[in-house]
mmCIF file of C-alpha atoms and ligand atoms in Angstrom:
data_model
loop_
_atom_site.group_PDB
_atom_site.id
_atom_site.type_symbol
_atom_site.label_atom_id
_atom_site.label_comp_id
_atom_site.label_asym_id
_atom_site.label_seq_id
_atom_site.Cartn_x
_atom_site.Cartn_y
_atom_site.Cartn_z
ATOM 1 C CA UNK A 600 9.291 -33.896 -8.459
ATOM 2 C CA UNK A 601 11.234 -36.246 -6.721
ATOM 3 C CA UNK A 602 13.362 -34.387 -3.607
ATOM 4 C CA UNK A 603 16.285 -34.454 -5.620
ATOM 5 C CA UNK A 604 15.342 -33.310 -8.571
ATOM 6 C CA UNK A 605 13.551 -30.546 -6.411
ATOM 7 C CA UNK A 606 16.821 -29.693 -4.238
ATOM 8 C CA UNK A 607 18.722 -29.531 -7.723
ATOM 9 C CA UNK A 608 16.027 -27.268 -8.467
ATOM 10 C CA UNK A 609 15.725 -25.037 -5.762
ATOM 11 C CA UNK A 610 20.034 -24.967 -5.169
ATOM 12 C CA UNK A 611 20.301 -23.611 -9.197
ATOM 13 C CA UNK A 612 17.335 -21.094 -8.476
ATOM 14 C CA UNK A 613 19.006 -19.664 -5.191
ATOM 15 C CA UNK A 614 22.399 -19.423 -7.608
ATOM 16 C CA UNK A 615 20.776 -17.460 -10.087
ATOM 17 C CA UNK A 616 19.154 -15.131 -7.701
ATOM 18 C CA UNK A 617 22.432 -15.227 -5.931
ATOM 19 C CA UNK A 618 24.551 -14.065 -8.914
ATOM 20 C CA UNK A 619 22.386 -11.294 -9.962
ATOM 21 C CA UNK A 620 21.945 -9.308 -6.961
ATOM 22 C CA UNK A 621 25.372 -9.867 -6.589
ATOM 23 C CA UNK A 622 26.027 -8.359 -9.990
ATOM 24 C CA UNK A 623 23.979 -5.742 -9.384
ATOM 25 C CA UNK A 624 25.909 -5.016 -5.935
ATOM 26 C CA UNK A 625 29.238 -5.142 -7.604
ATOM 27 C CA UNK A 626 28.418 -3.012 -10.771
ATOM 28 C CA UNK A 627 26.209 -0.449 -8.816
ATOM 29 C CA UNK A 628 28.200 2.150 -9.968
ATOM 30 C CA UNK A 629 28.347 1.400 -13.436
ATOM 31 C CA UNK A 630 24.644 2.280 -13.629
ATOM 32 C CA UNK A 631 23.858 4.550 -10.380
ATOM 33 C CA UNK A 632 21.554 7.795 -11.935
ATOM 34 C CA UNK A 633 24.316 10.191 -11.716
ATOM 35 C CA UNK A 634 23.198 13.532 -11.688
ATOM 36 C CA UNK A 635 21.577 13.234 -7.940
ATOM 37 C CA UNK A 636 24.063 13.031 -4.340
ATOM 38 C CA UNK A 637 22.138 14.466 -2.080
ATOM 39 C CA UNK A 638 18.988 14.344 -0.351
ATOM 40 C CA UNK A 639 17.714 17.790 -0.478
ATOM 41 C CA UNK A 640 16.551 17.511 -3.938
ATOM 42 C CA UNK A 641 12.970 19.030 -4.362
ATOM 43 C CA UNK A 642 9.764 18.560 -7.388
ATOM 44 C CA UNK A 643 10.928 20.559 -10.221
ATOM 45 C CA UNK A 644 14.635 18.879 -10.075
ATOM 46 C CA UNK A 645 13.248 15.318 -9.871
ATOM 47 C CA UNK A 646 11.014 16.317 -12.640
ATOM 48 C CA UNK A 647 14.595 17.110 -14.090
ATOM 49 C CA UNK A 648 15.593 13.703 -13.468
ATOM 50 C CA UNK A 649 12.562 12.018 -14.576
ATOM 51 C CA UNK A 650 12.098 13.673 -18.496
ATOM 52 C CA UNK A 651 15.896 12.288 -18.259
ATOM 53 C CA UNK A 652 15.597 8.865 -17.948
ATOM 54 C CA UNK A 653 12.378 8.966 -19.751
ATOM 55 C CA UNK A 654 13.933 9.863 -22.879
ATOM 56 C CA UNK A 655 17.183 7.503 -21.721
ATOM 57 C CA UNK A 656 14.188 4.685 -21.581
ATOM 58 C CA UNK A 657 13.078 5.370 -24.959
ATOM 59 C CA UNK A 658 9.267 3.555 -25.649
ATOM 60 C CA UNK A 659 10.118 1.265 -22.251
ATOM 61 C CA UNK A 660 8.308 3.959 -19.766
ATOM 62 C CA UNK A 661 5.156 5.787 -19.689
ATOM 63 C CA UNK A 662 4.425 8.621 -17.816
ATOM 64 C CA UNK A 663 1.520 10.342 -16.571
ATOM 65 C CA UNK A 664 0.535 12.679 -14.194
ATOM 66 C CA UNK A 665 -1.475 10.672 -11.783
ATOM 67 C CA UNK A 666 -2.688 14.098 -9.799
ATOM 68 C CA UNK A 667 -1.523 17.005 -8.035
ATOM 69 C CA UNK A 668 -0.469 18.019 -4.201
ATOM 70 C CA UNK A 669 -2.007 21.128 -2.605
ATOM 71 C CA UNK A 670 -0.107 23.398 -4.243
ATOM 72 C CA UNK A 671 -0.807 22.001 -7.431
ATOM 73 C CA UNK A 672 3.095 20.234 -8.067
ATOM 74 C CA UNK A 673 2.784 17.444 -10.527
ATOM 75 C CA UNK A 674 2.559 13.469 -9.002
ATOM 76 C CA UNK A 675 3.596 11.320 -11.636
ATOM 77 C CA UNK A 676 3.412 7.551 -12.268
ATOM 78 C CA UNK A 677 5.419 5.681 -14.304
ATOM 79 C CA UNK A 678 4.921 2.407 -16.027
ATOM 80 C CA UNK A 679 6.958 -0.218 -17.587
ATOM 81 C CA UNK A 680 6.238 -3.708 -18.908
ATOM 82 C CA UNK A 681 3.668 -5.784 -20.130
ATOM 83 C CA UNK A 682 3.722 -8.451 -17.608
ATOM 84 C CA UNK A 683 1.158 -9.806 -15.802
ATOM 85 C CA UNK A 684 2.219 -9.437 -11.857
ATOM 86 C CA UNK A 685 1.697 -5.634 -11.390
ATOM 87 C CA UNK A 686 4.248 -4.523 -8.578
ATOM 88 C CA UNK A 687 3.297 -0.772 -7.360
ATOM 89 C CA UNK A 688 6.250 0.899 -5.932
ATOM 90 C CA UNK A 689 5.493 4.565 -4.169
ATOM 91 C CA UNK A 690 8.340 6.924 -2.235
ATOM 92 C CA UNK A 691 8.494 9.849 0.163
ATOM 93 C CA UNK A 692 4.640 10.474 1.241
ATOM 94 C CA UNK A 693 6.866 11.885 3.885
ATOM 95 C CA UNK A 694 8.509 14.819 2.681
ATOM 96 C CA UNK A 695 11.758 14.302 4.387
ATOM 97 C CA UNK A 696 12.504 10.831 3.693
ATOM 98 C CA UNK A 697 13.870 10.877 0.160
ATOM 99 C CA UNK A 698 16.251 7.881 -0.184
ATOM 100 C CA UNK A 699 14.086 5.546 -1.848
ATOM 101 C CA UNK A 700 13.159 8.304 -4.722
ATOM 102 C CA UNK A 701 16.830 8.261 -5.230
ATOM 103 C CA UNK A 702 16.832 4.305 -5.785
ATOM 104 C CA UNK A 703 13.669 4.755 -7.629
ATOM 105 C CA UNK A 704 15.776 6.459 -10.210
ATOM 106 C CA UNK A 705 18.665 4.124 -10.032
ATOM 107 C CA UNK A 706 16.628 1.029 -11.025
ATOM 108 C CA UNK A 707 15.108 3.216 -13.955
ATOM 109 C CA UNK A 708 18.686 3.878 -14.906
ATOM 110 C CA UNK A 709 19.488 0.167 -14.661
ATOM 111 C CA UNK A 710 16.613 -0.622 -16.812
ATOM 112 C CA UNK A 711 17.361 1.761 -19.385
ATOM 113 C CA UNK A 712 20.845 0.894 -19.272
ATOM 114 C CA UNK A 713 20.550 -2.990 -19.219
ATOM 115 C CA UNK A 714 17.214 -3.499 -21.476
ATOM 116 C CA UNK A 715 18.784 -6.561 -23.370
ATOM 117 C CA UNK A 716 19.929 -8.524 -20.499
ATOM 118 C CA UNK A 717 17.831 -11.881 -19.708
ATOM 119 C CA UNK A 718 17.257 -10.222 -16.327
ATOM 120 C CA UNK A 719 15.645 -6.729 -17.732
ATOM 121 C CA UNK A 720 13.563 -8.506 -20.540
ATOM 122 C CA UNK A 721 12.035 -10.984 -18.233
ATOM 123 C CA UNK A 722 11.165 -8.587 -15.530
ATOM 124 C CA UNK A 723 9.465 -6.363 -18.235
ATOM 125 C CA UNK A 724 7.645 -9.897 -19.719
ATOM 126 C CA UNK A 725 6.470 -10.864 -16.315
ATOM 127 C CA UNK A 726 5.624 -7.849 -14.655
ATOM 128 C CA UNK A 727 4.279 -4.228 -14.569
ATOM 129 C CA UNK A 728 6.052 -1.501 -12.842
ATOM 130 C CA UNK A 729 4.169 0.923 -11.273
ATOM 131 C CA UNK A 730 6.191 3.915 -9.970
ATOM 132 C CA UNK A 731 5.079 6.968 -7.976
ATOM 133 C CA UNK A 732 8.408 8.889 -7.059
ATOM 134 C CA UNK A 733 7.351 11.617 -4.331
ATOM 135 C CA UNK A 734 3.940 11.409 -3.598
ATOM 136 C CA UNK A 735 4.355 14.115 -1.492
ATOM 137 C CA UNK A 736 6.593 17.038 -3.337
ATOM 138 C CA UNK A 737 5.051 19.896 -0.850
ATOM 139 C CA UNK A 738 6.830 18.480 1.962
ATOM 140 C CA UNK A 739 9.835 17.582 -0.263
ATOM 141 C CA UNK A 740 9.973 21.641 -1.044
ATOM 142 C CA UNK A 741 10.082 22.039 2.847
ATOM 143 C CA UNK A 742 11.844 18.714 3.677
ATOM 144 C CA UNK A 743 9.674 18.068 6.064
ATOM 145 C CA UNK A 744 7.532 14.957 6.952
ATOM 146 C CA UNK A 745 3.758 16.332 6.639
ATOM 147 C CA UNK A 746 2.110 17.890 3.798
ATOM 148 C CA UNK A 747 1.846 21.352 2.921
ATOM 149 C CA UNK A 748 -1.688 21.370 4.566
ATOM 150 C CA UNK A 749 -0.009 19.919 7.795
ATOM 151 C CA UNK A 750 -1.425 16.146 7.436
ATOM 152 C CA UNK A 751 0.913 12.871 8.215
ATOM 153 C CA UNK A 752 -0.590 11.407 5.309
ATOM 154 C CA UNK A 753 0.335 7.680 6.343
ATOM 155 C CA UNK A 754 -2.808 8.673 9.041
ATOM 156 C CA UNK A 755 -4.828 9.894 5.918
ATOM 157 C CA UNK A 756 -5.568 6.606 4.345
ATOM 158 C CA UNK A 757 -9.273 6.161 5.620
ATOM 159 C CA UNK A 758 -10.361 9.891 5.455
ATOM 160 C CA UNK A 759 -8.577 10.944 2.395
ATOM 161 C CA UNK A 760 -8.745 14.315 3.021
ATOM 162 C CA UNK A 761 -4.961 15.369 1.272
ATOM 163 C CA UNK A 762 -5.501 15.506 -2.386
ATOM 164 C CA UNK A 763 -1.878 13.674 -2.202
ATOM 165 C CA UNK A 764 -3.619 10.395 -0.574
ATOM 166 C CA UNK A 765 -6.367 10.610 -3.222
ATOM 167 C CA UNK A 766 -3.662 10.038 -5.686
ATOM 168 C CA UNK A 767 -2.187 6.918 -3.621
ATOM 169 C CA UNK A 768 -5.636 5.351 -3.419
ATOM 170 C CA UNK A 769 -6.970 6.298 -7.089
ATOM 171 C CA UNK A 770 -3.830 4.772 -8.755
ATOM 172 C CA UNK A 771 -4.254 1.207 -5.951
ATOM 173 C CA UNK A 772 -7.811 0.864 -7.034
ATOM 174 C CA UNK A 773 -6.932 1.518 -10.605
ATOM 175 C CA UNK A 774 -4.768 -1.036 -11.328
ATOM 176 C CA UNK A 775 -4.830 -3.077 -8.352
ATOM 177 C CA UNK A 776 -1.566 -4.856 -8.073
ATOM 178 C CA UNK A 777 -0.990 -7.851 -6.631
ATOM 179 C CA UNK A 778 2.498 -6.376 -5.020
ATOM 180 C CA UNK A 779 3.313 -3.167 -3.000
ATOM 181 C CA UNK A 780 6.179 -1.831 -2.081
ATOM 182 C CA UNK A 781 5.820 1.719 0.659
ATOM 183 C CA UNK A 782 8.981 3.173 0.714
ATOM 184 C CA UNK A 783 10.375 5.178 3.408
ATOM 185 C CA UNK A 784 13.281 6.486 5.943
ATOM 186 C CA UNK A 785 13.456 5.969 9.532
ATOM 187 C CA UNK A 786 15.573 7.474 12.358
ATOM 188 C CA UNK A 787 18.942 6.306 11.554
ATOM 189 C CA UNK A 788 19.799 5.590 15.164
ATOM 190 C CA UNK A 789 17.596 2.194 15.464
ATOM 191 C CA UNK A 790 19.329 -1.021 15.963
ATOM 192 C CA UNK A 791 18.914 -4.431 15.582
ATOM 193 C CA UNK A 792 17.284 -6.039 18.810
ATOM 194 C CA UNK A 793 19.786 -6.053 21.282
ATOM 195 C CA UNK A 794 22.726 -6.898 19.272
ATOM 196 C CA UNK A 795 23.884 -3.121 18.872
ATOM 197 C CA UNK A 796 23.799 -3.327 14.916
ATOM 198 C CA UNK A 797 22.631 -0.655 13.507
ATOM 199 C CA UNK A 798 19.672 -1.208 11.492
ATOM 200 C CA UNK A 799 20.635 -0.137 7.770
ATOM 201 C CA UNK A 800 16.973 -1.443 6.587
ATOM 202 C CA UNK A 801 14.190 -2.437 8.234
ATOM 203 C CA UNK A 802 11.265 -4.279 7.190
ATOM 204 C CA UNK A 803 7.314 -4.659 7.682
ATOM 205 C CA UNK A 804 4.630 -6.708 5.676
ATOM 206 C CA UNK A 805 2.083 -4.147 8.106
ATOM 207 C CA UNK A 806 -0.973 -6.040 9.487
ATOM 208 C CA UNK A 807 -4.405 -5.628 8.198
ATOM 209 C CA UNK A 808 -6.884 -6.340 11.107
ATOM 210 C CA UNK A 809 -5.980 -5.731 15.271
ATOM 211 C CA UNK A 810 -5.064 -9.858 15.400
ATOM 212 C CA UNK A 811 -2.610 -9.691 12.771
ATOM 213 C CA UNK A 812 -3.555 -12.651 10.930
ATOM 214 C CA UNK A 813 -1.995 -14.000 7.774
ATOM 215 C CA UNK A 814 -4.085 -14.552 4.818
ATOM 216 C CA UNK A 815 -3.021 -14.659 0.861
ATOM 217 C CA UNK A 816 -2.325 -11.726 0.702
ATOM 218 C CA UNK A 817 -0.461 -10.788 3.867
ATOM 219 C CA UNK A 818 1.395 -14.195 3.421
ATOM 220 C CA UNK A 819 2.352 -13.250 -0.409
ATOM 221 C CA UNK A 820 3.808 -10.360 1.405
ATOM 222 C CA UNK A 821 6.048 -12.328 3.791
ATOM 223 C CA UNK A 822 7.801 -14.234 0.540
ATOM 224 C CA UNK A 823 8.040 -10.770 -1.082
ATOM 225 C CA UNK A 824 9.993 -9.534 2.076
ATOM 226 C CA UNK A 825 11.911 -12.971 2.412
ATOM 227 C CA UNK A 826 13.222 -12.383 -0.786
ATOM 228 C CA UNK A 827 13.933 -9.188 -0.008
ATOM 229 C CA UNK A 828 15.570 -10.119 3.539
ATOM 230 C CA UNK A 829 17.660 -13.246 1.727
ATOM 231 C CA UNK A 830 19.199 -10.843 -0.856
ATOM 232 C CA UNK A 831 20.142 -7.766 1.469
ATOM 233 C CA UNK A 832 21.464 -10.396 4.656
ATOM 234 C CA UNK A 833 24.562 -11.093 1.653
ATOM 235 C CA UNK A 834 25.138 -7.159 1.655
ATOM 236 C CA UNK A 835 24.771 -6.223 5.389
ATOM 237 C CA UNK A 836 24.233 -9.504 7.237
ATOM 238 C CA UNK A 837 22.906 -8.723 10.723
ATOM 239 C CA UNK A 838 21.835 -5.373 9.902
ATOM 240 C CA UNK A 839 18.073 -6.002 8.863
ATOM 241 C CA UNK A 840 15.453 -5.388 11.418
ATOM 242 C CA UNK A 841 11.548 -5.927 11.266
ATOM 243 C CA UNK A 842 9.148 -3.044 12.132
ATOM 244 C CA UNK A 843 6.711 -3.515 14.549
ATOM 245 C CA UNK A 844 3.365 -5.109 13.117
ATOM 246 C CA UNK A 845 0.945 -3.314 15.542
ATOM 247 C CA UNK A 846 -2.481 -2.562 13.134
ATOM 248 C CA UNK A 847 -2.661 0.789 12.254
ATOM 249 C CA UNK A 848 -6.523 1.555 11.005
ATOM 250 C CA UNK A 849 -5.250 4.933 9.502
ATOM 251 C CA UNK A 850 -2.320 4.077 7.805
ATOM 252 C CA UNK A 851 -1.614 3.439 3.928
ATOM 253 C CA UNK A 852 0.602 -0.026 4.332
ATOM 254 C CA UNK A 853 -2.240 -1.599 6.223
ATOM 255 C CA UNK A 854 -5.105 -0.784 4.378
ATOM 256 C CA UNK A 855 -3.270 -1.420 0.953
ATOM 257 C CA UNK A 856 -2.828 -4.853 2.441
ATOM 258 C CA UNK A 857 -6.490 -5.009 3.252
ATOM 259 C CA UNK A 858 -7.706 -3.928 0.071
ATOM 260 C CA UNK A 859 -5.566 -6.865 -1.572
ATOM 261 C CA UNK A 860 -2.245 -5.648 -2.648
ATOM 262 C CA UNK A 861 0.688 -7.568 -0.756
ATOM 263 C CA UNK A 862 2.106 -4.460 0.856
ATOM 264 C CA UNK A 863 6.102 -4.514 2.081
ATOM 265 C CA UNK A 864 7.384 -1.443 3.709
ATOM 266 C CA UNK A 865 10.848 -0.563 3.383
ATOM 267 C CA UNK A 866 12.424 1.458 5.885
ATOM 268 C CA UNK A 867 15.955 2.857 5.483
ATOM 269 C CA UNK A 868 17.433 3.351 8.218
ATOM 270 C CA UNK A 869 21.158 4.143 9.257
ATOM 271 C CA UNK A 870 25.051 3.105 8.082
ATOM 272 C CA UNK A 871 27.817 4.098 9.358
ATOM 273 C CA UNK A 872 29.542 7.465 8.053
ATOM 274 C CA UNK A 873 26.693 7.918 5.600
ATOM 275 C CA UNK A 874 24.372 10.667 6.798
ATOM 276 C CA UNK A 875 23.266 11.349 3.126
ATOM 277 C CA UNK A 876 22.052 7.765 2.719
ATOM 278 C CA UNK A 877 24.158 6.795 -0.324
ATOM 279 C CA UNK A 878 24.953 3.457 0.757
ATOM 280 C CA UNK A 879 21.333 2.506 1.820
ATOM 281 C CA UNK A 880 20.069 3.964 -1.433
ATOM 282 C CA UNK A 881 22.201 1.045 -3.005
ATOM 283 C CA UNK A 882 20.719 -1.146 -0.834
ATOM 284 C CA UNK A 883 17.238 -0.257 -1.980
ATOM 285 C CA UNK A 884 18.158 -0.693 -5.308
ATOM 286 C CA UNK A 885 20.002 -4.156 -5.174
ATOM 287 C CA UNK A 886 17.057 -5.375 -3.419
ATOM 288 C CA UNK A 887 14.755 -4.149 -5.160
ATOM 289 C CA UNK A 888 16.012 -5.351 -8.856
ATOM 290 C CA UNK A 889 16.716 -8.592 -7.323
ATOM 291 C CA UNK A 890 13.215 -9.244 -5.709
ATOM 292 C CA UNK A 891 11.378 -7.898 -9.619
ATOM 293 C CA UNK A 892 13.433 -10.689 -10.994
ATOM 294 C CA UNK A 893 12.061 -13.172 -8.070
ATOM 295 C CA UNK A 894 8.619 -11.975 -8.782
ATOM 296 C CA UNK A 895 9.035 -12.210 -12.604
ATOM 297 C CA UNK A 896 10.348 -15.730 -12.563
ATOM 298 C CA UNK A 897 8.317 -16.634 -9.410
ATOM 299 C CA UNK A 898 11.756 -17.815 -7.082
ATOM 300 C CA UNK A 899 10.468 -15.626 -4.895
ATOM 301 C CA UNK A 900 7.580 -18.424 -3.683
ATOM 302 C CA UNK A 901 10.804 -20.844 -2.621
ATOM 303 C CA UNK A 902 11.722 -18.376 0.107
ATOM 304 C CA UNK A 903 9.010 -18.802 2.429
ATOM 305 C CA UNK A 904 7.714 -16.699 4.772
ATOM 306 C CA UNK A 905 10.561 -18.018 7.445
ATOM 307 C CA UNK A 906 13.588 -15.353 6.490
ATOM 308 C CA UNK A 907 11.317 -12.397 7.310
ATOM 309 C CA UNK A 908 10.204 -13.755 10.063
ATOM 310 C CA UNK A 909 13.231 -14.334 12.105
ATOM 311 C CA UNK A 910 14.628 -10.630 11.147
ATOM 312 C CA UNK A 911 15.113 -9.227 15.004
ATOM 313 C CA UNK A 912 12.599 -6.524 15.925
ATOM 314 C CA UNK A 913 13.804 -2.719 15.495
ATOM 315 C CA UNK A 914 14.512 -1.250 18.447
ATOM 316 C CA UNK A 915 15.536 2.506 19.522
ATOM 317 C CA UNK A 916 19.084 1.754 21.416
ATOM 318 C CA UNK A 917 21.104 3.625 19.513
ATOM 319 C CA UNK A 918 23.097 6.801 19.366
ATOM 320 C CA UNK A 919 25.546 8.243 17.506
ATOM 321 C CA UNK A 920 28.762 9.095 19.868
ATOM 322 C CA UNK A 921 29.233 7.247 23.207
ATOM 323 C CA UNK A 922 32.739 8.540 25.174
ATOM 324 C CA UNK A 923 32.806 5.303 27.530
ATOM 325 C CA UNK A 924 33.744 5.991 30.956
ATOM 326 C CA UNK A 925 34.844 8.847 31.412
ATOM 327 C CA UNK A 926 35.554 11.040 34.182
ATOM 328 C CA UNK A 927 33.602 13.520 35.341
ATOM 329 C CA UNK A 928 35.115 16.239 37.223
ATOM 330 C CA UNK A 929 32.771 19.184 38.545
ATOM 331 C CA UNK A 930 35.070 22.400 39.602
ATOM 332 C CA UNK A 931 32.870 23.403 42.382
ATOM 333 C CA UNK A 932 33.964 20.607 44.769
ATOM 334 C CA UNK A 933 31.301 17.813 44.150
ATOM 335 C CA UNK A 934 33.170 14.390 43.955
ATOM 336 C CA UNK A 935 33.879 13.345 40.496
ATOM 337 C CA UNK A 936 32.586 10.327 38.990
ATOM 338 C CA UNK A 937 32.952 7.942 36.079
ATOM 339 C CA UNK A 938 30.026 8.652 33.281
ATOM 340 C CA UNK A 939 29.171 7.016 29.861
ATOM 341 C CA UNK A 940 28.111 10.205 27.352
ATOM 342 C CA UNK A 941 25.595 10.006 24.575
ATOM 343 C CA UNK A 942 25.797 12.329 21.972
ATOM 344 C CA UNK A 943 23.586 12.450 18.891
ATOM 345 C CA UNK A 944 24.408 14.753 15.818
ATOM 346 C CA UNK A 945 21.315 17.175 14.757
ATOM 347 C CA UNK A 946 21.006 18.213 11.391
ATOM 348 C CA UNK A 947 20.052 21.791 11.417
ATOM 349 C CA UNK A 948 18.955 23.606 8.285
ATOM 350 C CA UNK A 949 20.244 26.612 6.820
ATOM 351 C CA UNK A 950 19.151 28.245 3.725
ATOM 352 C CA UNK A 951 22.202 27.784 2.339
ATOM 353 C CA UNK A 952 22.830 24.112 3.303
ATOM 354 C CA UNK A 953 22.670 21.878 6.372
ATOM 355 C CA UNK A 954 25.790 21.512 9.153
ATOM 356 C CA UNK A 955 25.425 18.395 12.062
ATOM 357 C CA UNK A 956 25.743 19.912 16.025
ATOM 358 C CA UNK A 957 26.197 17.763 18.631
ATOM 359 C CA UNK A 958 23.860 17.440 21.353
ATOM 360 C CA UNK A 959 24.140 15.513 24.714
ATOM 361 C CA UNK A 960 21.151 13.524 25.165
ATOM 362 C CA UNK A 961 22.147 10.985 27.582
ATOM 363 C CA UNK A 962 24.715 10.676 30.735
ATOM 364 C CA UNK A 963 25.442 7.765 32.897
ATOM 365 C CA UNK A 964 25.399 4.122 32.914
ATOM 366 C CA UNK A 965 25.083 3.664 28.969
ATOM 367 C CA UNK A 966 25.883 -0.219 29.426
ATOM 368 C CA UNK A 967 23.119 -1.305 27.468
ATOM 369 C CA UNK A 968 23.302 1.422 24.627
ATOM 370 C CA UNK A 969 25.498 1.178 21.318
ATOM 371 C CA UNK A 970 26.807 4.104 18.929
ATOM 372 C CA UNK A 971 27.689 4.766 15.746
ATOM 373 C CA UNK A 972 31.046 5.502 17.109
ATOM 374 C CA UNK A 973 32.343 4.745 20.301
ATOM 375 C CA UNK A 974 35.448 6.009 22.290
ATOM 376 C CA UNK A 975 37.160 5.299 25.176
ATOM 377 C CA UNK A 976 37.604 8.054 27.633
ATOM 378 C CA UNK A 977 39.075 5.682 30.359
ATOM 379 C CA UNK A 978 41.592 7.467 32.106
ATOM 380 C CA UNK A 979 40.390 11.098 30.699
ATOM 381 C CA UNK A 980 38.833 14.269 32.063
ATOM 382 C CA UNK A 981 36.075 16.395 30.772
ATOM 383 C CA UNK A 982 34.474 18.944 32.576
ATOM 384 C CA UNK A 983 30.912 18.589 33.921
ATOM 385 C CA UNK A 984 29.856 22.089 32.294
ATOM 386 C CA UNK A 985 29.714 21.007 29.156
ATOM 387 C CA UNK A 986 28.485 17.845 28.948
ATOM 388 C CA UNK A 987 25.268 18.654 30.770
ATOM 389 C CA UNK A 988 22.311 17.005 29.552
ATOM 390 C CA UNK A 989 20.780 18.858 26.388
ATOM 391 C CA UNK A 990 23.810 20.949 25.769
ATOM 392 C CA UNK A 991 25.730 21.767 22.414
ATOM 393 C CA UNK A 992 28.778 20.382 22.072
ATOM 394 C CA UNK A 993 31.129 20.970 19.728
ATOM 395 C CA UNK A 994 32.153 17.201 18.917
ATOM 396 C CA UNK A 995 35.779 17.414 17.151
ATOM 397 C CA UNK A 996 36.874 19.636 20.756
ATOM 398 C CA UNK A 997 35.216 17.319 22.714
ATOM 399 C CA UNK A 998 37.036 14.373 21.307
ATOM 400 C CA UNK A 999 40.236 16.093 21.333
ATOM 401 C CA UNK A 1000 39.941 16.147 25.552
ATOM 402 C CA UNK A 1001 39.651 12.436 25.368
ATOM 403 C CA UNK A 1002 42.160 11.564 22.827
HETATM 404 ZN ZN1 ZN B 1494 8.029 7.557 6.443
#
């Protein structure tokens, strides 16, 4: 191919990719799976949704029970498409990390509704999608990370002591997919390098050895991650981070990379005013559908590995709220001082729902940190007794004092 022709083809592919993902982003509300709008759904509810989606998908999807959890809940595998490139996605191996499970429902709904479009036809012709939504249904029941047997199944890839881990391993080994997506949530308080920007999504192509080498499998994972990076940067530029790739010999991502499936880990992080992570769910859905299409037509290859490599590291220097430079006064006569006050909102689970409480988590010169919400306390006085480290604070009342 002559250089000019190559450039032209590259430009055309790039435009087509960009148009498709833009369209997915803009029209999301028309295909978002409408019957789920909060993170705290359990296995029984998921099963209702999967049954409804299977009906809407008609003959496009098969669903089988791939195994059962320790408490006997079904772990289900959906299969779509007849293509030669197998793409395996599994979500919620940590029971309290449901964002991607919702995105998987969205993308199944998209395929059901848009089955006649050239993009969906291409995806179903060139790829086989293998989807396990909610690998840890017992953990989801309790909204906890670990399985009901108390195991973090992401440290059980070698010993395979949990039935849930054995299901994941057995599906991986049966199909030997070329590409895998390991779908998680991370603390919403990660930021992007030292930029202060919140990490809305962090990506990782896990290492398969302690040297963190590249081989054909991991290089392909980096290309897939690059396609995802380029797609998502159109919508959240400066908010993607890269997760630390230190080899973890017990983790599934690292081992599945070693076993020959190119793995990309997606961590759903945080976004301002989005405690239920609905915007991040949308990003997962748009990103994954875009990448399926790029895998279907092979265009993901053209991104190389550079866009992924260039993402800044995930760092933890972000709080929910910082009140800057308030004057803190001590009624007992100790001298006043100027301090920044960091408050995190903690999610407290009650049987009848969830509420949030604020807790003072840092105090002093916090100028190297950032926050989802920053308020100026300049010229305002706050009584030290209400902002001591570890104190539970009524955030609204505190903000009233500095307004
Ligand atoms: Zn996780």
